[in-house]
Amino acid sequence: MSSQTLQAKSRRNPLVTLIILAVVLVVMVLVPQVFSGYITYVAVLAMLFAVLAGSYDILTGYTGPLTFCHGAFYGIGAYTSALLTLKAGFPFWVAFPVSGAAVFLFGALIGYPALRLRGHYFAVTTFFFAHFVYLVILNSVGLTSGPLGLGGIKPPEGFLGINFAGLKASYYLVFIYGVIVIVALWLFIRSGVGKLLVTIRENEELSEAIGVNTSFYKVLAFSIGAGVAGLTGSLFAHFFRLLHPTTFAWMTSEMVVIMSLVGGLGTLIGPIIGAGIVTLILELMRFAPELRLIIWSVALIAILIIEPRGLMGLVQRIRGGRK
Amino acid sequence: MSKTRKLLVLLVVLLLAATLVLTSCKGGKAGNVIKIGYTAPFTGSAAEFGTNGWRGVQLALEEINAAGVKVGNKTYNVEIVRYDSKCEPTEAVANMRKLALEDKVVGVLGDHCSSCCRGIAPLATEYKIPSITIECAADNVTSPGQEYYFRMRPSMGLMAPLAAPKILDLTGAKRVGYLGVNDDYGRSFNKSFQDQFGPAGAKTVAEIYFERGNTDFMAFLNQLKAAKPDIVLYVGTASEGAMILKQAQEIGITPGIKFVGSEEMGEMELVSLAGSEAVDGTYAVALWGAVASDFEKKVKDKFNAPMHYAIIFGYDALKVMVDAIQRAQSLDTVKIKDALLATDYAGLEGQIKFETFEGFRNQGRYTPSFIQWKDGTREAM
Amino acid sequence: MLEVKNICAGYGGIQVLWDVSLEVKKGELVALVGANGAGKSTLLKTVAGLLRQSSGEIVFEAKPIEKLPAHAVVARGLALVPEGRRVFPYMTVRENLEMGAYSVKGAEQVQQSLERVFGLFPKLRERQKQLAGTFSGGEQQMLVIGRALMSEPRFLMLDEPSLGLQPSIVANVFESLKILHGQGVTILLVEQNVRKSLEIAQRGYVLEHGRVAMAGDSKSLLADEGVRRAYLGI
Amino acid sequence: MLLQQILNGIVVGASYALIALGLNLIWSITDIADFSQGGTYVFAAYAAYFMVTLVKMPFVAALLVGMVVGGVLSYLFERFLYRRWTGLSRIQLLCAIALFFLMANLAIRFWTAKPKIFPAYLKGSLKFAGVMLSYQRIVVVAVAAVLFVIVYWFIQKTKMGKAIRAASQDREAAAVVGINIHTVNSVVFVIGGILSSTAAVLISPLYSVFPAMGDLPLLKSLVVVILGGFGSVAGVLVGGFGLGLVEALGGVYISSAYQHGFAFIVLILVLLFFPKGLFGKV
């Protein structure tokens, strides 16, 4: 297990880290000012995926089990939030935390029985769970409009003169949300609970032997990941304002897994960068409609061959090599 | 690092570099080119629609560029910038933004999926890019509608009132079974017809939806058989329809119960997919009656493919767009939009006009044909 | 017969063995003792080809075997009885034994080996049709030893054969090891039961923290003050 | 109607069971949930289709070609991809999904998304007690039965088969008795490829050949593997036919739109009570 996941060992000078971080943040802030609405739009989607991948890392990277249903939680969050505002008339700022909490609870409900399953049994079961959620969204026509798509979703209510209907404002909203969530996840990982999760990943039996309630912490990690995905989904719903089941089909869950693995599981920063890289590759290929997904899957296999531990594994190896 | 790994790293880097170079080069070609965007599903579950639409667009493009487009005193060539939407709204929106903001197109064709059309229609207005959907059929694409978004084909809600009485006339059906693909297209088609059939006294005895990509229809067909309808209204692709007709024949539902299909079931390929034996006697609400046979031959020669309405729509859409550019005598998108509004063009599918009526905006009025299959050929009714 | 020279090995990034060397001569019974986690099993797995060493050499009958995969090592006449009585639980006793002779060609030879194992463990003959998973611990231990013998090894390595067994059965196991040794099989025995194993062995090695801490003939090891204090509880 | 649905369920179940048998062998031995079988399925069907339509081969010969294509593809994937990541099961799983995805998209590229109609090789149907069953459907069940017997015999009686069973029960113990694990892996992948491509070619004349044809059979077969439990032939049979029946009957008597969702409901219910599947051994 330890060979598949990396520990984030910071051997670098903290000042250098800080400078890199600052530069990245400044660049991110400038994106909507410098680039076109297309790039800003793609960047918003990439940031949403980055948050998804980061939250996914809490469960799969830090706690161990592989899952394929993150896209489903994202979708449940999106639909919950949209329906709360459309049908029950809640403002976004109420629907947003409520849908996060709802998906958190839902994650606990699913995670509790499912996490008893072993290895890939669990992984493949989550895959089917995701597909089932897709079917429910697709077929509950009365509630979700199913394949007709759910339109007319309002942007988040503005305040202090900010109007979130525009693309730039949405970008900054998602950006701030992303930064807050990532920092929160980072703090969580460094907390006592986060360290416990890593212990469970490294040796579950041993953790049990020393009296850790491993299933509780696994369900906790699962639910936190789900909750963040739900929040992110809610934000997506009010950014995109049109929901369709295909947006949350199994490929979305797969994308999250792929981004995380490309970046490097168990590093938090890896999956976030992975989201950026994957988005970039797919966007660069946009000019070749029929070849796009072929090149993409070949590139994915090539990346796995080059370094199964993802980008962060590559970084670590290069650094280790120089030492 | 091992040798293979190094090689692979090199490969990936080269690949990325190549795409970067390719993408950056594309913008460099300036001069007498009019760029028109096209967003369509080329991969994914709806890939066959995009494939057919693109065939039509290519045929129109050849003819247009052979003649050249005269605007002012300059002659232009048309270039199509084409992106894949995978039938997913988020992708279609990315395409639309890229087309409008990066590629600076003067018009957009597409998409084929209603959910995508609904996603891009507001952007057409936001960026002032006149756009024509190829085959989105849901009512709400043009109702309430957008200033810059146009549709030539009838929506389901417009088609049903025209087709339903004819179906009842021909078949005298009192009991109707509905069988449809479970997406926006299938659901809205059946609902529109139910709204017409119900008041006319043809009651619904079964309503069944299946997932796209389904192959075994035995369960559904048995269910239909048990419900004893006079006719079955089927909506879905020709390929699914072909499997359904074959399997219906296998368990002896047809020819006793008549199938009435949506537009795909009026396509020539249905016969090649299912064989005339299974198809004969079924009806279809078709989107084309009799197209000039030389066009059909062109399609056959160039693509070795049977005729399909998406080819016609793709062809007409580009022709209508270029027609508007020529009448506007300008590459200004506002003027092109105004010219589109004044369109009165004799297309393959009939006379094309965009009108605003009954809550619809920029919507073509177009009467569907009604055909019956006899000995593997379409017979207009 | 077997020479292990300066082996370093481990799992993933964690090194377990540090520069371990050891030798077993033809016809010897050598015990390898040490605390839990000292690296005894790791050493056996490395020799058997289940683990790849990061450096060092392993020579068996004058030929290097450190690069061979596990199945090829067995074919050379070197068999491992892994820790934890790893029978094939959903196969019958007889099938288990037949699997032991997987690399042996010729039905006659397999039959001979079978007779030999049944001679050593008569109980297995009685229960050949029973599923191995239904056996008791002691019976399973006999079965895995028997299975290893089916390949007619000239060299047998055993990993903790007495672990978790009742004392009476432990005695049985050690008894059968003595008989095997008497039949000319060279044996490398890994045990936590230090006293018993050193009693039947001629020589012994003590492994501590992945390094050879002591080596010598059994009698002197048994008499050694440090060994007595650390492993014999005296 | 009930009887008709039961028969339909048996036909569909037979195809699930066939794919699931290969997947189960692969999964229980190599720990890979081999999604790439969904792609192999597609390629085998196209290969057989072109053999019948272009080369004018008889159906049986085309079936053999399809089997060879499936076996070879599966072998190549194991030998040159999965083997690279022995022990890194997440990477193997991801690679399997990537391959599945790649092959479906290659099929679109090569042969377009338009379905091809596989000509019927046998006409007519059996009629009795008010139900109809075409001969082609009967062939699916018959061939599946024959292959099941062959595979069962192979893993129960032959030396390699026993080695496969041994490896599925304890990989390491199998290695130390002299079983070459790589060979075992290759063999099970070839068997898996052959079984899923057989299912593909047998089913093609009933439906049609198109790039996404592998999606649903693959997913359902994975459900069957989990339902039945690892390393259990009986589990595959019960799971396969059980799921076929549940879908055929549920699609009619409960809801057509959820026909493909029943698999997952059944799966979750079974796993609640049998976390190792119905007949799980490992």
mmCIF file with all atom_site columns, C-alpha atoms in Angstrom, chain A residues 32-170:
data_model
loop_
_atom_site.group_PDB
_atom_site.id
_atom_site.type_symbol
_atom_site.label_atom_id
_atom_site.label_alt_id
_atom_site.label_comp_id
_atom_site.label_asym_id
_atom_site.label_entity_id
_atom_site.label_seq_id
_atom_site.pdbx_PDB_ins_code
_atom_site.Cartn_x
_atom_site.Cartn_y
_atom_site.Cartn_z
_atom_site.occupancy
_atom_site.B_iso_or_equiv
_atom_site.pdbx_formal_charge
_atom_site.auth_seq_id
_atom_site.auth_comp_id
_atom_site.auth_asym_id
_atom_site.auth_atom_id
_atom_site.pdbx_PDB_model_num
ATOM 1   C CA . PRO A 1 32  ? -10.265 36.211 -15.490 1.00 0.00 ? 32  PRO A CA 1
ATOM 2   C CA . GLN A 1 33  ? -8.640  39.613 -15.970 1.00 0.00 ? 33  GLN A CA 1
ATOM 3   C CA . VAL A 1 34  ? -6.112  38.448 -18.520 1.00 0.00 ? 34  VAL A CA 1
ATOM 4   C CA . PHE A 1 35  ? -7.759  35.567 -20.347 1.00 0.00 ? 35  PHE A CA 1
ATOM 5   C CA . SER A 1 36  ? -10.956 35.134 -22.327 1.00 0.00 ? 36  SER A CA 1
ATOM 6   C CA . GLY A 1 37  ? -14.271 33.930 -21.003 1.00 0.00 ? 37  GLY A CA 1
ATOM 7   C CA . TYR A 1 38  ? -13.549 30.516 -22.478 1.00 0.00 ? 38  TYR A CA 1
ATOM 8   C CA . ILE A 1 39  ? -10.396 30.030 -20.455 1.00 0.00 ? 39  ILE A CA 1
ATOM 9   C CA . THR A 1 40  ? -12.049 31.467 -17.369 1.00 0.00 ? 40  THR A CA 1
ATOM 10  C CA . TYR A 1 41  ? -14.927 29.046 -17.810 1.00 0.00 ? 41  TYR A CA 1
ATOM 11  C CA . VAL A 1 42  ? -12.628 26.074 -18.237 1.00 0.00 ? 42  VAL A CA 1
ATOM 12  C CA . ALA A 1 43  ? -10.661 27.258 -15.213 1.00 0.00 ? 43  ALA A CA 1
ATOM 13  C CA . VAL A 1 44  ? -13.837 27.311 -13.121 1.00 0.00 ? 44  VAL A CA 1
ATOM 14  C CA . LEU A 1 45  ? -14.612 23.718 -14.098 1.00 0.00 ? 45  LEU A CA 1
ATOM 15  C CA . ALA A 1 46  ? -10.987 22.752 -13.412 1.00 0.00 ? 46  ALA A CA 1
ATOM 16  C CA . MET A 1 47  ? -11.125 24.373 -9.960  1.00 0.00 ? 47  MET A CA 1
ATOM 17  C CA . LEU A 1 48  ? -14.350 22.542 -9.151  1.00 0.00 ? 48  LEU A CA 1
ATOM 18  C CA . PHE A 1 49  ? -12.668 19.307 -10.181 1.00 0.00 ? 49  PHE A CA 1
ATOM 19  C CA . ALA A 1 50  ? -9.566  20.224 -8.197  1.00 0.00 ? 50  ALA A CA 1
ATOM 20  C CA . VAL A 1 51  ? -11.685 20.522 -5.061  1.00 0.00 ? 51  VAL A CA 1
ATOM 21  C CA . LEU A 1 52  ? -13.381 17.221 -5.897  1.00 0.00 ? 52  LEU A CA 1
ATOM 22  C CA . ALA A 1 53  ? -10.021 15.515 -6.364  1.00 0.00 ? 53  ALA A CA 1
ATOM 23  C CA . GLY A 1 54  ? -8.685  17.061 -3.166  1.00 0.00 ? 54  GLY A CA 1
ATOM 24  C CA . SER A 1 55  ? -11.644 15.841 -1.145  1.00 0.00 ? 55  SER A CA 1
ATOM 25  C CA . TYR A 1 56  ? -11.393 12.457 -2.836  1.00 0.00 ? 56  TYR A CA 1
ATOM 26  C CA . ASP A 1 57  ? -7.835  12.243 -1.567  1.00 0.00 ? 57  ASP A CA 1
ATOM 27  C CA . ILE A 1 58  ? -9.061  12.335 2.039   1.00 0.00 ? 58  ILE A CA 1
ATOM 28  C CA . LEU A 1 59  ? -10.682 8.968  1.622   1.00 0.00 ? 59  LEU A CA 1
ATOM 29  C CA . THR A 1 60  ? -8.698  7.180  -1.042  1.00 0.00 ? 60  THR A CA 1
ATOM 30  C CA . GLY A 1 61  ? -5.315  8.796  -0.657  1.00 0.00 ? 61  GLY A CA 1
ATOM 31  C CA . TYR A 1 62  ? -5.093  9.128  3.092   1.00 0.00 ? 62  TYR A CA 1
ATOM 32  C CA . THR A 1 63  ? -7.393  6.396  4.345   1.00 0.00 ? 63  THR A CA 1
ATOM 33  C CA . GLY A 1 64  ? -6.936  3.730  1.727   1.00 0.00 ? 64  GLY A CA 1
ATOM 34  C CA . PRO A 1 65  ? -9.979  2.332  -0.060  1.00 0.00 ? 65  PRO A CA 1
ATOM 35  C CA . LEU A 1 66  ? -10.431 3.091  -3.738  1.00 0.00 ? 66  LEU A CA 1
ATOM 36  C CA . THR A 1 67  ? -13.881 4.409  -4.661  1.00 0.00 ? 67  THR A CA 1
ATOM 37  C CA . PHE A 1 68  ? -15.603 5.281  -7.910  1.00 0.00 ? 68  PHE A CA 1
ATOM 38  C CA . CYS A 1 69  ? -18.573 7.295  -6.742  1.00 0.00 ? 69  CYS A CA 1
ATOM 39  C CA . HIS A 1 70  ? -17.294 10.780 -6.124  1.00 0.00 ? 70  HIS A CA 1
ATOM 40  C CA . GLY A 1 71  ? -19.145 12.078 -9.156  1.00 0.00 ? 71  GLY A CA 1
ATOM 41  C CA . ALA A 1 72  ? -22.373 10.698 -7.704  1.00 0.00 ? 72  ALA A CA 1
ATOM 42  C CA . PHE A 1 73  ? -21.959 12.730 -4.514  1.00 0.00 ? 73  PHE A CA 1
ATOM 43  C CA . TYR A 1 74  ? -21.171 15.740 -6.647  1.00 0.00 ? 74  TYR A CA 1
ATOM 44  C CA . GLY A 1 75  ? -24.398 15.133 -8.550  1.00 0.00 ? 75  GLY A CA 1
ATOM 45  C CA . ILE A 1 76  ? -26.508 14.583 -5.453  1.00 0.00 ? 76  ILE A CA 1
ATOM 46  C CA . GLY A 1 77  ? -25.192 17.851 -4.041  1.00 0.00 ? 77  GLY A CA 1
ATOM 47  C CA . ALA A 1 78  ? -25.959 19.674 -7.269  1.00 0.00 ? 78  ALA A CA 1
ATOM 48  C CA . TYR A 1 79  ? -29.511 18.370 -7.549  1.00 0.00 ? 79  TYR A CA 1
ATOM 49  C CA . THR A 1 80  ? -30.248 18.806 -3.843  1.00 0.00 ? 80  THR A CA 1
ATOM 50  C CA . SER A 1 81  ? -29.191 22.418 -3.956  1.00 0.00 ? 81  SER A CA 1
ATOM 51  C CA . ALA A 1 82  ? -30.991 23.137 -7.205  1.00 0.00 ? 82  ALA A CA 1
ATOM 52  C CA . LEU A 1 83  ? -34.223 21.566 -5.986  1.00 0.00 ? 83  LEU A CA 1
ATOM 53  C CA . LEU A 1 84  ? -34.035 23.321 -2.624  1.00 0.00 ? 84  LEU A CA 1
ATOM 54  C CA . THR A 1 85  ? -33.855 26.675 -4.351  1.00 0.00 ? 85  THR A CA 1
ATOM 55  C CA . LEU A 1 86  ? -36.247 25.898 -7.190  1.00 0.00 ? 86  LEU A CA 1
ATOM 56  C CA . LYS A 1 87  ? -38.958 23.924 -5.426  1.00 0.00 ? 87  LYS A CA 1
ATOM 57  C CA . ALA A 1 88  ? -38.666 25.031 -1.818  1.00 0.00 ? 88  ALA A CA 1
ATOM 58  C CA . GLY A 1 89  ? -37.597 28.591 -2.482  1.00 0.00 ? 89  GLY A CA 1
ATOM 59  C CA . PHE A 1 90  ? -34.525 28.570 -0.266  1.00 0.00 ? 90  PHE A CA 1
ATOM 60  C CA . PRO A 1 91  ? -31.813 31.107 -1.007  1.00 0.00 ? 91  PRO A CA 1
ATOM 61  C CA . PHE A 1 92  ? -28.531 29.687 -2.301  1.00 0.00 ? 92  PHE A CA 1
ATOM 62  C CA . TRP A 1 93  ? -26.691 30.568 0.874   1.00 0.00 ? 93  TRP A CA 1
ATOM 63  C CA . VAL A 1 94  ? -28.986 28.240 2.815   1.00 0.00 ? 94  VAL A CA 1
ATOM 64  C CA . ALA A 1 95  ? -29.193 25.516 0.181   1.00 0.00 ? 95  ALA A CA 1
ATOM 65  C CA . PHE A 1 96  ? -25.400 25.412 -0.171  1.00 0.00 ? 96  PHE A CA 1
ATOM 66  C CA . PRO A 1 97  ? -24.535 24.272 3.385   1.00 0.00 ? 97  PRO A CA 1
ATOM 67  C CA . VAL A 1 98  ? -27.699 22.183 3.622   1.00 0.00 ? 98  VAL A CA 1
ATOM 68  C CA . SER A 1 99  ? -26.835 20.174 0.519   1.00 0.00 ? 99  SER A CA 1
ATOM 69  C CA . GLY A 1 100 ? -23.283 19.704 1.816   1.00 0.00 ? 100 GLY A CA 1
ATOM 70  C CA . ALA A 1 101 ? -24.625 18.405 5.109   1.00 0.00 ? 101 ALA A CA 1
ATOM 71  C CA . ALA A 1 102 ? -27.177 16.218 3.347   1.00 0.00 ? 102 ALA A CA 1
ATOM 72  C CA . VAL A 1 103 ? -24.534 14.577 1.202   1.00 0.00 ? 103 VAL A CA 1
ATOM 73  C CA . PHE A 1 104 ? -22.297 14.173 4.267   1.00 0.00 ? 104 PHE A CA 1
ATOM 74  C CA . LEU A 1 105 ? -25.071 12.218 5.980   1.00 0.00 ? 105 LEU A CA 1
ATOM 75  C CA . PHE A 1 106 ? -25.811 10.322 2.831   1.00 0.00 ? 106 PHE A CA 1
ATOM 76  C CA . GLY A 1 107 ? -22.142 9.391  2.562   1.00 0.00 ? 107 GLY A CA 1
ATOM 77  C CA . ALA A 1 108 ? -22.226 8.063  6.121   1.00 0.00 ? 108 ALA A CA 1
ATOM 78  C CA . LEU A 1 109 ? -25.345 6.069  5.334   1.00 0.00 ? 109 LEU A CA 1
ATOM 79  C CA . ILE A 1 110 ? -23.760 4.461  2.284   1.00 0.00 ? 110 ILE A CA 1
ATOM 80  C CA . GLY A 1 111 ? -20.276 4.234  3.706   1.00 0.00 ? 111 GLY A CA 1
ATOM 81  C CA . TYR A 1 112 ? -21.230 2.412  6.859   1.00 0.00 ? 112 TYR A CA 1
ATOM 82  C CA . PRO A 1 113 ? -22.399 -0.832 5.224   1.00 0.00 ? 113 PRO A CA 1
ATOM 83  C CA . ALA A 1 114 ? -20.233 -0.523 2.125   1.00 0.00 ? 114 ALA A CA 1
ATOM 84  C CA . LEU A 1 115 ? -16.914 -0.061 3.893   1.00 0.00 ? 115 LEU A CA 1
ATOM 85  C CA . ARG A 1 116 ? -17.230 -3.514 5.407   1.00 0.00 ? 116 ARG A CA 1
ATOM 86  C CA . LEU A 1 117 ? -16.483 -4.881 1.956   1.00 0.00 ? 117 LEU A CA 1
ATOM 87  C CA . ARG A 1 118 ? -12.978 -5.877 1.096   1.00 0.00 ? 118 ARG A CA 1
ATOM 88  C CA . GLY A 1 119 ? -10.625 -4.427 -1.534  1.00 0.00 ? 119 GLY A CA 1
ATOM 89  C CA . HIS A 1 120 ? -11.940 -4.199 -5.045  1.00 0.00 ? 120 HIS A CA 1
ATOM 90  C CA . TYR A 1 121 ? -15.305 -5.542 -3.954  1.00 0.00 ? 121 TYR A CA 1
ATOM 91  C CA . PHE A 1 122 ? -15.774 -2.183 -2.363  1.00 0.00 ? 122 PHE A CA 1
ATOM 92  C CA . ALA A 1 123 ? -14.336 -0.275 -5.303  1.00 0.00 ? 123 ALA A CA 1
ATOM 93  C CA . VAL A 1 124 ? -16.549 -1.924 -7.886  1.00 0.00 ? 124 VAL A CA 1
ATOM 94  C CA . THR A 1 125 ? -19.594 -1.669 -5.641  1.00 0.00 ? 125 THR A CA 1
ATOM 95  C CA . THR A 1 126 ? -19.103 2.082  -5.378  1.00 0.00 ? 126 THR A CA 1
ATOM 96  C CA . PHE A 1 127 ? -18.891 2.131  -9.150  1.00 0.00 ? 127 PHE A CA 1
ATOM 97  C CA . PHE A 1 128 ? -22.336 0.556  -9.354  1.00 0.00 ? 128 PHE A CA 1
ATOM 98  C CA . PHE A 1 129 ? -23.640 2.822  -6.670  1.00 0.00 ? 129 PHE A CA 1
ATOM 99  C CA . ALA A 1 130 ? -22.615 5.785  -8.810  1.00 0.00 ? 130 ALA A CA 1
ATOM 100 C CA . HIS A 1 131 ? -24.393 4.312  -11.793 1.00 0.00 ? 131 HIS A CA 1
ATOM 101 C CA . PHE A 1 132 ? -27.473 3.723  -9.705  1.00 0.00 ? 132 PHE A CA 1
ATOM 102 C CA . VAL A 1 133 ? -27.538 7.349  -8.558  1.00 0.00 ? 133 VAL A CA 1
ATOM 103 C CA . TYR A 1 134 ? -27.316 8.334  -12.208 1.00 0.00 ? 134 TYR A CA 1
ATOM 104 C CA . LEU A 1 135 ? -30.310 6.125  -13.021 1.00 0.00 ? 135 LEU A CA 1
ATOM 105 C CA . VAL A 1 136 ? -32.322 7.612  -10.170 1.00 0.00 ? 136 VAL A CA 1
ATOM 106 C CA . ILE A 1 137 ? -31.597 11.158 -11.337 1.00 0.00 ? 137 ILE A CA 1
ATOM 107 C CA . LEU A 1 138 ? -32.430 10.122 -14.897 1.00 0.00 ? 138 LEU A CA 1
ATOM 108 C CA . ASN A 1 139 ? -35.706 8.425  -14.066 1.00 0.00 ? 139 ASN A CA 1
ATOM 109 C CA . SER A 1 140 ? -37.172 10.595 -11.311 1.00 0.00 ? 140 SER A CA 1
ATOM 110 C CA . VAL A 1 141 ? -38.660 12.775 -14.012 1.00 0.00 ? 141 VAL A CA 1
ATOM 111 C CA . GLY A 1 142 ? -41.205 14.362 -11.704 1.00 0.00 ? 142 GLY A CA 1
ATOM 112 C CA . LEU A 1 143 ? -38.520 15.630 -9.377  1.00 0.00 ? 143 LEU A CA 1
ATOM 113 C CA . THR A 1 144 ? -35.369 16.164 -11.409 1.00 0.00 ? 144 THR A CA 1
ATOM 114 C CA . SER A 1 145 ? -36.932 16.510 -14.881 1.00 0.00 ? 145 SER A CA 1
ATOM 115 C CA . GLY A 1 146 ? -34.703 13.525 -15.660 1.00 0.00 ? 146 GLY A CA 1
ATOM 116 C CA . PRO A 1 147 ? -33.270 13.587 -19.165 1.00 0.00 ? 147 PRO A CA 1
ATOM 117 C CA . LEU A 1 148 ? -35.089 16.823 -19.969 1.00 0.00 ? 148 LEU A CA 1
ATOM 118 C CA . GLY A 1 149 ? -32.598 18.656 -17.797 1.00 0.00 ? 149 GLY A CA 1
ATOM 119 C CA . LEU A 1 150 ? -33.240 20.948 -14.892 1.00 0.00 ? 150 LEU A CA 1
ATOM 120 C CA . GLY A 1 151 ? -33.002 24.566 -15.950 1.00 0.00 ? 151 GLY A CA 1
ATOM 121 C CA . GLY A 1 152 ? -33.814 27.943 -14.466 1.00 0.00 ? 152 GLY A CA 1
ATOM 122 C CA . ILE A 1 153 ? -31.462 27.621 -11.520 1.00 0.00 ? 153 ILE A CA 1
ATOM 123 C CA . LYS A 1 154 ? -30.596 31.015 -10.048 1.00 0.00 ? 154 LYS A CA 1
ATOM 124 C CA . PRO A 1 155 ? -27.053 32.254 -9.457  1.00 0.00 ? 155 PRO A CA 1
ATOM 125 C CA . PRO A 1 156 ? -26.050 32.739 -5.817  1.00 0.00 ? 156 PRO A CA 1
ATOM 126 C CA . GLU A 1 157 ? -27.677 35.867 -4.362  1.00 0.00 ? 157 GLU A CA 1
ATOM 127 C CA . GLY A 1 158 ? -25.253 38.742 -4.458  1.00 0.00 ? 158 GLY A CA 1
ATOM 128 C CA . PHE A 1 159 ? -24.224 40.910 -1.514  1.00 0.00 ? 159 PHE A CA 1
ATOM 129 C CA . LEU A 1 160 ? -22.129 44.028 -0.986  1.00 0.00 ? 160 LEU A CA 1
ATOM 130 C CA . GLY A 1 161 ? -22.884 44.965 -4.551  1.00 0.00 ? 161 GLY A CA 1
ATOM 131 C CA . ILE A 1 162 ? -21.406 41.762 -5.959  1.00 0.00 ? 162 ILE A CA 1
ATOM 132 C CA . ASN A 1 163 ? -23.525 40.040 -8.565  1.00 0.00 ? 163 ASN A CA 1
ATOM 133 C CA . PHE A 1 164 ? -22.712 36.366 -9.041  1.00 0.00 ? 164 PHE A CA 1
ATOM 134 C CA . ALA A 1 165 ? -24.530 36.060 -12.346 1.00 0.00 ? 165 ALA A CA 1
ATOM 135 C CA . GLY A 1 166 ? -21.418 36.985 -14.298 1.00 0.00 ? 166 GLY A CA 1
ATOM 136 C CA . LEU A 1 167 ? -18.585 34.664 -15.188 1.00 0.00 ? 167 LEU A CA 1
ATOM 137 C CA . LYS A 1 168 ? -15.845 36.679 -13.482 1.00 0.00 ? 168 LYS A CA 1
ATOM 138 C CA . ALA A 1 169 ? -17.703 36.909 -10.208 1.00 0.00 ? 169 ALA A CA 1
ATOM 139 C CA . SER A 1 170 ? -18.440 33.182 -10.381 1.00 0.00 ? 170 SER A CA 1
#
